[in-house]
mmCIF file with all atom_site columns, C-alpha atoms in Angstrom:
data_model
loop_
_atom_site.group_PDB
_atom_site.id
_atom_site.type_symbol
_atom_site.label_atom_id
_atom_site.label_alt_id
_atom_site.label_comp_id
_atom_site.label_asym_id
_atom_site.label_entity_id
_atom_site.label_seq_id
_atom_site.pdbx_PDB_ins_code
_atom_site.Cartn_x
_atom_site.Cartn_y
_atom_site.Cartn_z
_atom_site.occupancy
_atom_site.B_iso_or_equiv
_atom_site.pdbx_formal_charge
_atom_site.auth_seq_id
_atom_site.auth_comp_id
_atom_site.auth_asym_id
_atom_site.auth_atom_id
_atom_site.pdbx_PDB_model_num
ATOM 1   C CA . UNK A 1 1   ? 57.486  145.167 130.539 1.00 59.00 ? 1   UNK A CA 1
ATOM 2   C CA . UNK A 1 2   ? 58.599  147.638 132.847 1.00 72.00 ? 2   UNK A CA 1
ATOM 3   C CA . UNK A 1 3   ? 59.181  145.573 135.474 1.00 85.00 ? 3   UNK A CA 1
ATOM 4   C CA . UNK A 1 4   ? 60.517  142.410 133.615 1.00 90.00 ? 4   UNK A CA 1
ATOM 5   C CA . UNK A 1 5   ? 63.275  144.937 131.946 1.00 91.00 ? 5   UNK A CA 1
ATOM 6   C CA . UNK A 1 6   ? 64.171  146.054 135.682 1.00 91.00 ? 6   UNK A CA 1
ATOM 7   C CA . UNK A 1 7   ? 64.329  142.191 136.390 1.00 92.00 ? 7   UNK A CA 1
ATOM 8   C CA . UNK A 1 8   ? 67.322  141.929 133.425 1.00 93.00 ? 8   UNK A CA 1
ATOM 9   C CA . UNK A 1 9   ? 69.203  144.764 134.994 1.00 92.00 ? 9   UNK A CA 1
ATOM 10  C CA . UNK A 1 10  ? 69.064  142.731 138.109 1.00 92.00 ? 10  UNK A CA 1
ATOM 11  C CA . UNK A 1 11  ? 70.536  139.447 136.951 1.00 90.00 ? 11  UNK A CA 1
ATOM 12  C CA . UNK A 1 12  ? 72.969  141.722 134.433 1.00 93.00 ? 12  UNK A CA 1
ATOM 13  C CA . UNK A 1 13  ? 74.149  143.210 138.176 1.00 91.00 ? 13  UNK A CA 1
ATOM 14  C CA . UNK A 1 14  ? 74.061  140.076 139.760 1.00 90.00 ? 14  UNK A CA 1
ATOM 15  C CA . UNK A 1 15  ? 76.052  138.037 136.680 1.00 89.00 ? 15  UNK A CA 1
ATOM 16  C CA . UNK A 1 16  ? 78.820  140.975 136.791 1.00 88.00 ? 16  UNK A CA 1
ATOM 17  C CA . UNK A 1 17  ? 79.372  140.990 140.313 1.00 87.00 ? 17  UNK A CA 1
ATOM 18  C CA . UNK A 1 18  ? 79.802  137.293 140.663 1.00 84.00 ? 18  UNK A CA 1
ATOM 19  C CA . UNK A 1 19  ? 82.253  137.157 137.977 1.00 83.00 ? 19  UNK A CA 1
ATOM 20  C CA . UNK A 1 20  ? 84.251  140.323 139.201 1.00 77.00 ? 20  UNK A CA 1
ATOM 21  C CA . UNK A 1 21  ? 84.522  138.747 142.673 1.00 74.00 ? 21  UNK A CA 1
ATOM 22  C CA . UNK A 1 22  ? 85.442  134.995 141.418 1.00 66.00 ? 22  UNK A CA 1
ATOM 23  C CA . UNK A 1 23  ? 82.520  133.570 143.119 1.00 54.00 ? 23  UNK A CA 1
ATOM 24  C CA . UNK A 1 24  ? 81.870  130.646 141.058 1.00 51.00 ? 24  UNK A CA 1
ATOM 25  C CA . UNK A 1 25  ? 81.975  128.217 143.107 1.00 48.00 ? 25  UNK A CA 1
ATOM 26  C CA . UNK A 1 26  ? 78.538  128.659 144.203 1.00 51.00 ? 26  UNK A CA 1
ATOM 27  C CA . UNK A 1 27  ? 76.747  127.173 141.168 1.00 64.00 ? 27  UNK A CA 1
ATOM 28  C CA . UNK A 1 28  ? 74.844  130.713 140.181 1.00 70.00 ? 28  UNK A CA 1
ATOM 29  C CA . UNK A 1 29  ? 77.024  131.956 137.776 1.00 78.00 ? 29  UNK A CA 1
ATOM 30  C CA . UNK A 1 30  ? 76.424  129.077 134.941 1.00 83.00 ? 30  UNK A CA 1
ATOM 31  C CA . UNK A 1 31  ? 72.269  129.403 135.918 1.00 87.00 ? 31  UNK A CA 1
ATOM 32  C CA . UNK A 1 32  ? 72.574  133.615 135.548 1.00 89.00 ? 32  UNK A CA 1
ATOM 33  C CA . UNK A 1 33  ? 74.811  133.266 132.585 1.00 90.00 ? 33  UNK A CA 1
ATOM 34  C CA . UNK A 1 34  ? 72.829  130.461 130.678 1.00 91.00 ? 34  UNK A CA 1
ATOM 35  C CA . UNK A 1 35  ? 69.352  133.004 131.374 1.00 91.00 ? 35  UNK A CA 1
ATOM 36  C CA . UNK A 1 36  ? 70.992  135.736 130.087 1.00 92.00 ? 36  UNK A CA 1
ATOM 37  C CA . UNK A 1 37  ? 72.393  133.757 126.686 1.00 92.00 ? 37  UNK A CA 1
ATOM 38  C CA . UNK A 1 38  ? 69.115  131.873 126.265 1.00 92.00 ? 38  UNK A CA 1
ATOM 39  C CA . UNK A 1 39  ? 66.609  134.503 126.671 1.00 92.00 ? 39  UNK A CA 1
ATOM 40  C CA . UNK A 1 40  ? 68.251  137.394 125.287 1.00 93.00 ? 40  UNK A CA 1
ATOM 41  C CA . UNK A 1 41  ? 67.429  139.370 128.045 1.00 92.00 ? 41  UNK A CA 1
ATOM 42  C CA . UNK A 1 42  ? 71.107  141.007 128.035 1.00 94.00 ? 42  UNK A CA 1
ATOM 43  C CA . UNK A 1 43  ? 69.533  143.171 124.646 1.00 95.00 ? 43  UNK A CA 1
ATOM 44  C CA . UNK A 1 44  ? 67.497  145.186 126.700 1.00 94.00 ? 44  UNK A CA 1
ATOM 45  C CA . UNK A 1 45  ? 67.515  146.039 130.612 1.00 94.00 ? 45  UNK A CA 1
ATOM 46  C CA . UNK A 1 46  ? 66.910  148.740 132.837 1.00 93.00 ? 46  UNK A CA 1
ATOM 47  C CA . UNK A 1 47  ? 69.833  149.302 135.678 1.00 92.00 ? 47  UNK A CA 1
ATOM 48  C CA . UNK A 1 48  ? 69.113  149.715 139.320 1.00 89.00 ? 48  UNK A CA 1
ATOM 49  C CA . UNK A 1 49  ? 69.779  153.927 138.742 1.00 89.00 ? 49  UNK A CA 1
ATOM 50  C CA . UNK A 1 50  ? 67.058  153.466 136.220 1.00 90.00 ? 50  UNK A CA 1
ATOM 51  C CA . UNK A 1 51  ? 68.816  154.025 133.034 1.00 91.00 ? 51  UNK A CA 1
ATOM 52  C CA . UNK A 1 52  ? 67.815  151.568 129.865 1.00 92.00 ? 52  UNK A CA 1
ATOM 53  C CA . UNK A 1 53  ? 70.525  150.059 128.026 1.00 94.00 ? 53  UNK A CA 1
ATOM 54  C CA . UNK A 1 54  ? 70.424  148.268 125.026 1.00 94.00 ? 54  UNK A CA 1
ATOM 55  C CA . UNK A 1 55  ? 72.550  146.242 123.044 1.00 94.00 ? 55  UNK A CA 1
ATOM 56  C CA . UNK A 1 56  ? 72.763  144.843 119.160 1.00 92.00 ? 56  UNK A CA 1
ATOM 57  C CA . UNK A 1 57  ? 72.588  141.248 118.572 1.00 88.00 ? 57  UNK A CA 1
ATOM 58  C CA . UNK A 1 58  ? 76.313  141.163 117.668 1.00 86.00 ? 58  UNK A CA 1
ATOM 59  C CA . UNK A 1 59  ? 77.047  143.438 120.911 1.00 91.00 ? 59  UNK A CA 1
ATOM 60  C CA . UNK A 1 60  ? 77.580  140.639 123.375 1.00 93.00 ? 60  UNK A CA 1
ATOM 61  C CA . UNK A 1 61  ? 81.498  141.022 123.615 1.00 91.00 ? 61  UNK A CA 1
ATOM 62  C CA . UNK A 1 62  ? 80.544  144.941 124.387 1.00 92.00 ? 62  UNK A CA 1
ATOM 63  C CA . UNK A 1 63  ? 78.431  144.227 126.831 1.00 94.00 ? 63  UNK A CA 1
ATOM 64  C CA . UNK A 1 64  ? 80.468  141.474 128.787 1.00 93.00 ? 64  UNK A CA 1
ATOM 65  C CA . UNK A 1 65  ? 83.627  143.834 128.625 1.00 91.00 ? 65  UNK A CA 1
ATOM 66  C CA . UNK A 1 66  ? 81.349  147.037 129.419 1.00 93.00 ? 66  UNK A CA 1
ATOM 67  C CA . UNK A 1 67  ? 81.717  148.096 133.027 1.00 90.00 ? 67  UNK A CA 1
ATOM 68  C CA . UNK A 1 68  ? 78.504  147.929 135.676 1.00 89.00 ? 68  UNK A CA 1
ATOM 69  C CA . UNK A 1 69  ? 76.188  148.834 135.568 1.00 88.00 ? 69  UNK A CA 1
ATOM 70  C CA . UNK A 1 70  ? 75.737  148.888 131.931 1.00 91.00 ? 70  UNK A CA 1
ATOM 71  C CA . UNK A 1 71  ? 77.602  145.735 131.235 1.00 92.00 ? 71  UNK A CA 1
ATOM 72  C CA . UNK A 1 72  ? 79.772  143.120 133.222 1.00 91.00 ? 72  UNK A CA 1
ATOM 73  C CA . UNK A 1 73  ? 82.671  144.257 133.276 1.00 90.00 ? 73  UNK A CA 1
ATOM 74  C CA . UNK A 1 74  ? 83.937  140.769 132.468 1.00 88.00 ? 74  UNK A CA 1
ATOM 75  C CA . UNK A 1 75  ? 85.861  138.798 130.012 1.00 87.00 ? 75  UNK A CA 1
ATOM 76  C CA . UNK A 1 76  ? 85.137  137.169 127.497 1.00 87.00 ? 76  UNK A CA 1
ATOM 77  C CA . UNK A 1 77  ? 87.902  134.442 128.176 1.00 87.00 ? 77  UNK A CA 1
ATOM 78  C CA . UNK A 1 78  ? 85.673  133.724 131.610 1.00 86.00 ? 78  UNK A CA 1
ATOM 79  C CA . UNK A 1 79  ? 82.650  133.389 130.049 1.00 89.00 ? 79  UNK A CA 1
ATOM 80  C CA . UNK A 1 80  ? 83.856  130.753 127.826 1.00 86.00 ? 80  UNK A CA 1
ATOM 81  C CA . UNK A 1 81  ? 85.482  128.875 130.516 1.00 85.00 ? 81  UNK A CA 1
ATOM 82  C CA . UNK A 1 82  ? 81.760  129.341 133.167 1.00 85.00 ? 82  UNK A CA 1
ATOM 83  C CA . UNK A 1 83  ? 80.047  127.523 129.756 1.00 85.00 ? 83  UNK A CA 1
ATOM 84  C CA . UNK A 1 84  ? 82.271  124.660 130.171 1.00 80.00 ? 84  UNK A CA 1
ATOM 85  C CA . UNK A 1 85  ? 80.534  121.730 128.909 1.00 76.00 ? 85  UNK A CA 1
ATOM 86  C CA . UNK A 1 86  ? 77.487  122.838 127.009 1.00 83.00 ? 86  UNK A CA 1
ATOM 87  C CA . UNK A 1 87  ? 77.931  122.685 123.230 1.00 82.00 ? 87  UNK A CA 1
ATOM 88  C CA . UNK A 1 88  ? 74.504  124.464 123.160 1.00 83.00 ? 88  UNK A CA 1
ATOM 89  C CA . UNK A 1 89  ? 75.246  127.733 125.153 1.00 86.00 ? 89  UNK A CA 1
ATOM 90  C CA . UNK A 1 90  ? 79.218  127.705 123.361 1.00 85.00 ? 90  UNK A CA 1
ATOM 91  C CA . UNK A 1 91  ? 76.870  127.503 119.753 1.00 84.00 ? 91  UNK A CA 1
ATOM 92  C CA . UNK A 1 92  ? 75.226  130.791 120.873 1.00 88.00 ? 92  UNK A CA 1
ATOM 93  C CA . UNK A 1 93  ? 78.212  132.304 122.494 1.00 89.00 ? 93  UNK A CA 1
ATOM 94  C CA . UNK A 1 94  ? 80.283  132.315 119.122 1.00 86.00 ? 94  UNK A CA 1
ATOM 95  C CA . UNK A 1 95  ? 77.204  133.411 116.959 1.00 85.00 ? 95  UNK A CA 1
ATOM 96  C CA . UNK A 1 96  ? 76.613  136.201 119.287 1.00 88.00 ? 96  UNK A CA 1
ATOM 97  C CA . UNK A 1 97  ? 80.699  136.903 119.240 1.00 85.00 ? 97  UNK A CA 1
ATOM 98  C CA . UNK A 1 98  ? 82.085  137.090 115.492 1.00 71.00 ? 98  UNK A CA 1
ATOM 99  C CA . UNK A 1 99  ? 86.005  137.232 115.623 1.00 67.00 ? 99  UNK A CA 1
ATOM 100 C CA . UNK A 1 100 ? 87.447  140.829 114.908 1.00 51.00 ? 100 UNK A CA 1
ATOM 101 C CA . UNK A 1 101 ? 90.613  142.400 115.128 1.00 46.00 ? 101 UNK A CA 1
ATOM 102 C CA . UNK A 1 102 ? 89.412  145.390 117.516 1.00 42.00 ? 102 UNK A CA 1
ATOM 103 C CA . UNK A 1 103 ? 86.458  146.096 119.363 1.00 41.00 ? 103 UNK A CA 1
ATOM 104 C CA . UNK A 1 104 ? 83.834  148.667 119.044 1.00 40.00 ? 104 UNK A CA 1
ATOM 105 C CA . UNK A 1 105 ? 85.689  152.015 121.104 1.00 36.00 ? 105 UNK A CA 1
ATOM 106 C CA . UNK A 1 106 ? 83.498  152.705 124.387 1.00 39.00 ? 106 UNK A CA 1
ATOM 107 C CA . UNK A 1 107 ? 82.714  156.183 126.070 1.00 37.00 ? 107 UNK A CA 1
ATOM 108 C CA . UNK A 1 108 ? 84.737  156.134 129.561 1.00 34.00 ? 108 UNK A CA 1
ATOM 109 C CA . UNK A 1 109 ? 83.339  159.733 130.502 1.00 38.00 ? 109 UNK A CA 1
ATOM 110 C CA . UNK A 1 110 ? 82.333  159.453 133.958 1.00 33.00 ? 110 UNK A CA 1
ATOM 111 C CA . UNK A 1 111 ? 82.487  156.267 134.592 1.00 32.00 ? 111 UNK A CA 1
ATOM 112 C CA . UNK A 1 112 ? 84.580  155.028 136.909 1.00 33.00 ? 112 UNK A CA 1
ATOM 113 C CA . UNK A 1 113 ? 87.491  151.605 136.910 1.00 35.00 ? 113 UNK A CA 1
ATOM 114 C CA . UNK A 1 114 ? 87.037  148.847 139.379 1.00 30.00 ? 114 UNK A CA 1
ATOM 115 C CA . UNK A 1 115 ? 89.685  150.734 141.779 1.00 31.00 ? 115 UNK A CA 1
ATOM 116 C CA . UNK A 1 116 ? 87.125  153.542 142.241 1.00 36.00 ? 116 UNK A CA 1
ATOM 117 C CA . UNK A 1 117 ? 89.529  156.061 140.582 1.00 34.00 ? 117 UNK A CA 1
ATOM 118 C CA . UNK A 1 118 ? 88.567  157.455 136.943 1.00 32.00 ? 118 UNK A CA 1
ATOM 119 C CA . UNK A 1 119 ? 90.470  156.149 134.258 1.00 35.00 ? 119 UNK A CA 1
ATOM 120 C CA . UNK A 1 120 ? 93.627  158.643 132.255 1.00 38.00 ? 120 UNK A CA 1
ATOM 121 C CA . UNK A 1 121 ? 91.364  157.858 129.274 1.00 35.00 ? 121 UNK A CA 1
ATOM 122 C CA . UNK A 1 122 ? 88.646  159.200 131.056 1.00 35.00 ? 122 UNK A CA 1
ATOM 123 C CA . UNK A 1 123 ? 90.606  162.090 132.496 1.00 41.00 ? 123 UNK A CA 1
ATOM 124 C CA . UNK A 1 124 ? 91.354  163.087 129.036 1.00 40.00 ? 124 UNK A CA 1
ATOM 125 C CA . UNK A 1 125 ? 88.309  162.253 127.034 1.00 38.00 ? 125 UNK A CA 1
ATOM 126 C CA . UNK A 1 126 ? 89.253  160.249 124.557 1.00 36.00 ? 126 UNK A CA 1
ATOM 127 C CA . UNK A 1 127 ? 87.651  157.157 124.201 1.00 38.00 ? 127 UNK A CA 1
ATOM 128 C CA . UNK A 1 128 ? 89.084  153.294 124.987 1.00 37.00 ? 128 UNK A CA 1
ATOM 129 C CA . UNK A 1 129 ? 88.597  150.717 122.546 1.00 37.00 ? 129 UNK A CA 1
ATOM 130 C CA . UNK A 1 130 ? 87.547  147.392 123.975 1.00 40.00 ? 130 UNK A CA 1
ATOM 131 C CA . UNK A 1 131 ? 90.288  144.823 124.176 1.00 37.00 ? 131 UNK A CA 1
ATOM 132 C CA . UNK A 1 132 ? 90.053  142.292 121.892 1.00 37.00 ? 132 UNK A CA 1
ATOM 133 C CA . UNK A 1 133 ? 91.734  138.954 120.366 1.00 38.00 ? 133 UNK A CA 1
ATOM 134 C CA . UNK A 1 134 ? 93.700  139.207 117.123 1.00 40.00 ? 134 UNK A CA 1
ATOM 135 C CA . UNK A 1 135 ? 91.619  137.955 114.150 1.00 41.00 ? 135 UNK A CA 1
ATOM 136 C CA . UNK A 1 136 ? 91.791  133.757 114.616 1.00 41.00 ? 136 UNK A CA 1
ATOM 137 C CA . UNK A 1 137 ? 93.535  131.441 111.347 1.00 45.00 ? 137 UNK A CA 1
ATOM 138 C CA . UNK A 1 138 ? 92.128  129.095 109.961 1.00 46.00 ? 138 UNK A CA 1
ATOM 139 C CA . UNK A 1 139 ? 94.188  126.116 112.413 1.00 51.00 ? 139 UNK A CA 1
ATOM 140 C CA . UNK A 1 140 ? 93.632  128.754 115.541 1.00 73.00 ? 140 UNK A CA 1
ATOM 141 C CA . UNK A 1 141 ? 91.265  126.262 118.095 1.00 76.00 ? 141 UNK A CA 1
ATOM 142 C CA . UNK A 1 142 ? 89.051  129.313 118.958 1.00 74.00 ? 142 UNK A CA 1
ATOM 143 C CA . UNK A 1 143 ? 88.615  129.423 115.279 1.00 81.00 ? 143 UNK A CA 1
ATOM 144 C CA . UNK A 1 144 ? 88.079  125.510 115.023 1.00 84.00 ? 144 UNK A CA 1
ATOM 145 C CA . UNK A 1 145 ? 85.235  125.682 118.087 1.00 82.00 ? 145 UNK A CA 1
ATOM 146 C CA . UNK A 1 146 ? 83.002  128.270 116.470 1.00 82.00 ? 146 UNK A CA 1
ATOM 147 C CA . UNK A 1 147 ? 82.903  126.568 112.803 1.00 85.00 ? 147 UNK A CA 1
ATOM 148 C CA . UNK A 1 148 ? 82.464  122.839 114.838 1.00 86.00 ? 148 UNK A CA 1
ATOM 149 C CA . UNK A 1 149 ? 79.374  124.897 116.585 1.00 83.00 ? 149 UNK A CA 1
ATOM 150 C CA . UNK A 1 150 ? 77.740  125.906 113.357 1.00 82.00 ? 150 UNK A CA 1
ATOM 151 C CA . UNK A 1 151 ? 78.273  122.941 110.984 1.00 86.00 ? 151 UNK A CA 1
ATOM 152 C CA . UNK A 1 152 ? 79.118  120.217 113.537 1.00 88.00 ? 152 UNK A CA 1
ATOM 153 C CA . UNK A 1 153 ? 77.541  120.039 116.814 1.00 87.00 ? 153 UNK A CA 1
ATOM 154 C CA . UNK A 1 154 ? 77.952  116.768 117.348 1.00 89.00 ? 154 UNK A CA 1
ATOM 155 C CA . UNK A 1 155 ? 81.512  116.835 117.317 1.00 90.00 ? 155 UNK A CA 1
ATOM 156 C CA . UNK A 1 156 ? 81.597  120.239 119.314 1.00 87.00 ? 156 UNK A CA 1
ATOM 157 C CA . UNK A 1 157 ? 80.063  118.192 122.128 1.00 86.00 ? 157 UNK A CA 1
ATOM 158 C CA . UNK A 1 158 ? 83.053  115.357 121.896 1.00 87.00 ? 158 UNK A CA 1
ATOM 159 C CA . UNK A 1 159 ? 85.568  118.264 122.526 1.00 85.00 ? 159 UNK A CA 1
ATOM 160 C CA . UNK A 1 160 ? 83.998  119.453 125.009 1.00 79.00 ? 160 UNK A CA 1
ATOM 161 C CA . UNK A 1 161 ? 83.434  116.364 127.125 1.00 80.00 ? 161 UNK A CA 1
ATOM 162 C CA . UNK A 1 162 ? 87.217  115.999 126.779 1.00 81.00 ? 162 UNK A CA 1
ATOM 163 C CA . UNK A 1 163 ? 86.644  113.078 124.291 1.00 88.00 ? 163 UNK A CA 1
ATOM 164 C CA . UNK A 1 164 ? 88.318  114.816 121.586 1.00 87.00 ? 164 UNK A CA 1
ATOM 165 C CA . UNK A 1 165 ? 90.888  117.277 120.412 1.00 86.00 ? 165 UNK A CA 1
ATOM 166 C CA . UNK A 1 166 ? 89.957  120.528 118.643 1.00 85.00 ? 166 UNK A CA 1
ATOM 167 C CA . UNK A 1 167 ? 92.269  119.435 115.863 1.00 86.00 ? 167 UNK A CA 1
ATOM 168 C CA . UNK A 1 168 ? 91.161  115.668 115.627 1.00 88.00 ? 168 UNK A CA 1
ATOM 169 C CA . UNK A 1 169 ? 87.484  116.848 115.338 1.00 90.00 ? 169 UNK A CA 1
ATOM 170 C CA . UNK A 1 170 ? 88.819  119.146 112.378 1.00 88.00 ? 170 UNK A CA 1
ATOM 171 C CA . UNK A 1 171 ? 90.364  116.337 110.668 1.00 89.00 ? 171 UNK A CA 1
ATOM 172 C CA . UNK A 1 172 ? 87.586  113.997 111.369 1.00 90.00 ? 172 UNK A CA 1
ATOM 173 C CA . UNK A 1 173 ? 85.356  117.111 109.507 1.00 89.00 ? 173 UNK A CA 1
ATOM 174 C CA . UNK A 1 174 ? 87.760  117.365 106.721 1.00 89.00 ? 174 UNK A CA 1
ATOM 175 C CA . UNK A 1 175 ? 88.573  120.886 107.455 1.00 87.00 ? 175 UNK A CA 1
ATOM 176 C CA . UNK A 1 176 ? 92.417  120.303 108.620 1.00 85.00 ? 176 UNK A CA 1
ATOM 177 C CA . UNK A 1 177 ? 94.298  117.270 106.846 1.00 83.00 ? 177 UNK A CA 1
ATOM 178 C CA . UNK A 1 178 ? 95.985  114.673 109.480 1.00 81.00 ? 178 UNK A CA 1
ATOM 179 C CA . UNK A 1 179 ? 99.554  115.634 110.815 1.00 79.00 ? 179 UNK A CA 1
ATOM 180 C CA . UNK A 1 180 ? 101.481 114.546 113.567 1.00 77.00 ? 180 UNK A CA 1
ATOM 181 C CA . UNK A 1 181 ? 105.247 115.264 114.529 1.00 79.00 ? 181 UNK A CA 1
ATOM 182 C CA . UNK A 1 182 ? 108.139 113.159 114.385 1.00 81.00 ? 182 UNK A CA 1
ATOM 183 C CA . UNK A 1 183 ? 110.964 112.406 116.700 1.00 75.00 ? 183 UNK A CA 1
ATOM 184 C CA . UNK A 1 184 ? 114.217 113.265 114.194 1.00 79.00 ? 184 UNK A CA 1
ATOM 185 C CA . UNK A 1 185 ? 116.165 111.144 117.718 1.00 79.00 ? 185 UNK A CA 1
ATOM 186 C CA . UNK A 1 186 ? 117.055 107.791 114.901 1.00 84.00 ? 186 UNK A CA 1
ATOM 187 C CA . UNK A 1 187 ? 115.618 105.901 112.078 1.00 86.00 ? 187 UNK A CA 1
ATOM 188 C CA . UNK A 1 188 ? 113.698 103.503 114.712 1.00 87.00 ? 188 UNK A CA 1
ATOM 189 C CA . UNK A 1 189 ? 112.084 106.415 116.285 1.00 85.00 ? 189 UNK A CA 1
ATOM 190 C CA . UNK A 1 190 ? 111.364 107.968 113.426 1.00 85.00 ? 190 UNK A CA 1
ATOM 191 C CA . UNK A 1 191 ? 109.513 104.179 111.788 1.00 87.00 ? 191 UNK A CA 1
ATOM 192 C CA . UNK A 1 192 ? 107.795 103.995 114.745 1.00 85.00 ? 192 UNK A CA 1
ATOM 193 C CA . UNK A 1 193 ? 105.999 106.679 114.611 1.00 83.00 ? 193 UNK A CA 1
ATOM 194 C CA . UNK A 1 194 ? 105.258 106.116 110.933 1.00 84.00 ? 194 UNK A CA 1
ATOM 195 C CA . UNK A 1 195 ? 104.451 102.973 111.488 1.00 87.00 ? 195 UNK A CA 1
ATOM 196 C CA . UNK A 1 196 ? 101.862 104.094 114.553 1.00 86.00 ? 196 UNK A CA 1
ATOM 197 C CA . UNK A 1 197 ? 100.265 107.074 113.056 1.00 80.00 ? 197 UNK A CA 1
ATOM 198 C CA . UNK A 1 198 ? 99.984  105.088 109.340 1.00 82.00 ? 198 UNK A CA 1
ATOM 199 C CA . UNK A 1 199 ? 99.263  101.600 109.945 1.00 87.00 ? 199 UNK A CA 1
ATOM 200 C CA . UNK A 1 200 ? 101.280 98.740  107.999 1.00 89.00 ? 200 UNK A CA 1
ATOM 201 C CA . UNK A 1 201 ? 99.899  99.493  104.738 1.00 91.00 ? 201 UNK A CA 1
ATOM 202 C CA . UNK A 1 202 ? 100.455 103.024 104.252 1.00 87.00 ? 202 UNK A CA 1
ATOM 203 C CA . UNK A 1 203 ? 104.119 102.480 106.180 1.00 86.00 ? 203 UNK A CA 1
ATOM 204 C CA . UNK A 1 204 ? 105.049 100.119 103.139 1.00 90.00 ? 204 UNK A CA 1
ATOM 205 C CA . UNK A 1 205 ? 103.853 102.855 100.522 1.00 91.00 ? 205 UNK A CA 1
ATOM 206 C CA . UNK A 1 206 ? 106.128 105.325 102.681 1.00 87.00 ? 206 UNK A CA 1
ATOM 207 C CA . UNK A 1 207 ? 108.934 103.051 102.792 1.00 89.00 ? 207 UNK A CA 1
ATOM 208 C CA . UNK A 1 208 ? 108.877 102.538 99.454  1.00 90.00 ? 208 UNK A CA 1
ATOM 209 C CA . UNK A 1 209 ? 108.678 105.973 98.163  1.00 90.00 ? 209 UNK A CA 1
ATOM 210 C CA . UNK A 1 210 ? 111.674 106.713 100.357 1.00 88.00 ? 210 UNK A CA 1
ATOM 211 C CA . UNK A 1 211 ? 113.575 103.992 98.397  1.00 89.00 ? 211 UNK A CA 1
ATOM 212 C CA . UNK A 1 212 ? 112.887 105.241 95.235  1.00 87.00 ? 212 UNK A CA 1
ATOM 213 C CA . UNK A 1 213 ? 113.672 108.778 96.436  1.00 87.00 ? 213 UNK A CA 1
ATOM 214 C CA . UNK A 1 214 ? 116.884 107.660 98.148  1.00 86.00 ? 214 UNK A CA 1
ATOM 215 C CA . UNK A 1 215 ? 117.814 105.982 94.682  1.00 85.00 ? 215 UNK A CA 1
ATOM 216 C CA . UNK A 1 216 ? 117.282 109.018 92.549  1.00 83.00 ? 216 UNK A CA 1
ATOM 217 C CA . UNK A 1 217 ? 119.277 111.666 94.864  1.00 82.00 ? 217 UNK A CA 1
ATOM 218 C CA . UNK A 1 218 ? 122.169 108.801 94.534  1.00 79.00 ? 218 UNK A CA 1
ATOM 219 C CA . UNK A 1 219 ? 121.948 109.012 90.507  1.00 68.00 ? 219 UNK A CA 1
ATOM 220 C CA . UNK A 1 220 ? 122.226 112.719 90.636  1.00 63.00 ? 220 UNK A CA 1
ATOM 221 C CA . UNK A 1 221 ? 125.106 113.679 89.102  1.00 62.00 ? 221 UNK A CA 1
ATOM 222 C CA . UNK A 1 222 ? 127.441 115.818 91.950  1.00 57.00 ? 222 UNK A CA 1
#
């Protein structure tokens, strides 16, 4: 165990340093980062210095943002992006990072920024809290991925491949109703678009509701 632990810490170093440096080009990342989701093994590693760190299931976000060697000292925007097209590893990606308003605070004391200098929040001792993105609405596409990953895989995988919208594959789920938006240029433009988004049918039921509505604002007395 020993050994496979120090193994973790090894592709943990390896994963941070090739996202810190942009390096992606060289097909490793995805392979490191698909290891790490897939096994686990970012729950429980042992560093090069020696020292054992170990996360919580619903840690991942901590240890991405952590800086090395006890985390990657990453983003979580990056990581999303590296997963690209792979429904599977964005499923466990979004269980393993529930949306929140503010991350866990972490304890900068001597550890040192990217720059080689030690933090002010360091300096002072006071810890940092992890930056995080504001809580996601119900419409927000970040918001739309992780519920299509849970309940709809298969429609996940068309927005990913580029097939799809986040927002069509919401309507198509019947979490979001259809909406589209309306040139206000002149009547034509504004039919057309009616007419292209409804179909004939529906266009006629519009049309004549309009009538009717057109007739009552005329009987209105002034």
């Amino acid at each position: 165990m020993p050994g496979e632990l120090r193994e973790r810490g090894q592709l943990v170093a390896s994963l941070g340093s090739s996202l810190r440096s942009g390096a992606t080009s060289l097909g490793t990342v995805p392979k490191l980062l698909e290891e790490l989701l897939t096994t686990g093994g970012w729950m429980d590693f042992v560093t090069r210095l020696g020292d054992r760190i170990t996360y919580d299931p619903g840690e991942f976000a901590d240890f991405v943002e952590t800086l090395p060697l006890q985390g990657l000292g990453a983003d979580l925007t990056i990581v999303e992006k590296l997963i690209g097209q792979r429904p599977d590893l964005l499923a466990i990606l979004y269980e393993l990072t529930p949306p929140r308003d503010r991350g866990r605070p972490k304890n900068m004391d001597d550890v040192q920024n990217f720059s080689g200098h030690l933090s002010a929040a360091a300096d002072e001792g006071s810890a940092v809290p992890a930056p995080r993105k504001k809580q996601p609405n119900g419409n927000n596409v970040e918001n739309i991925m992780r519920k299509l990953a849970k309940d709809r895989p298969d429609l996940l995988e068309e927005v990913t491949a580029g097939r799809m919208k986040a927002y069509t594959a919401a309507v198509e789920a019947g979490w979001r109703r259809p909406q589209t938006t309306i040139p206000l240029t002149d009547p034509q433009a504004v039919a057309r678009k009616l007419l292209e988004k409804l179909g004939a049918e529906q266009a006629r039921q519009v049309c004549a509701a309009l009538t009717e509505l057109v007739v009552e604002t005329q009987d209105d007395p002034p």
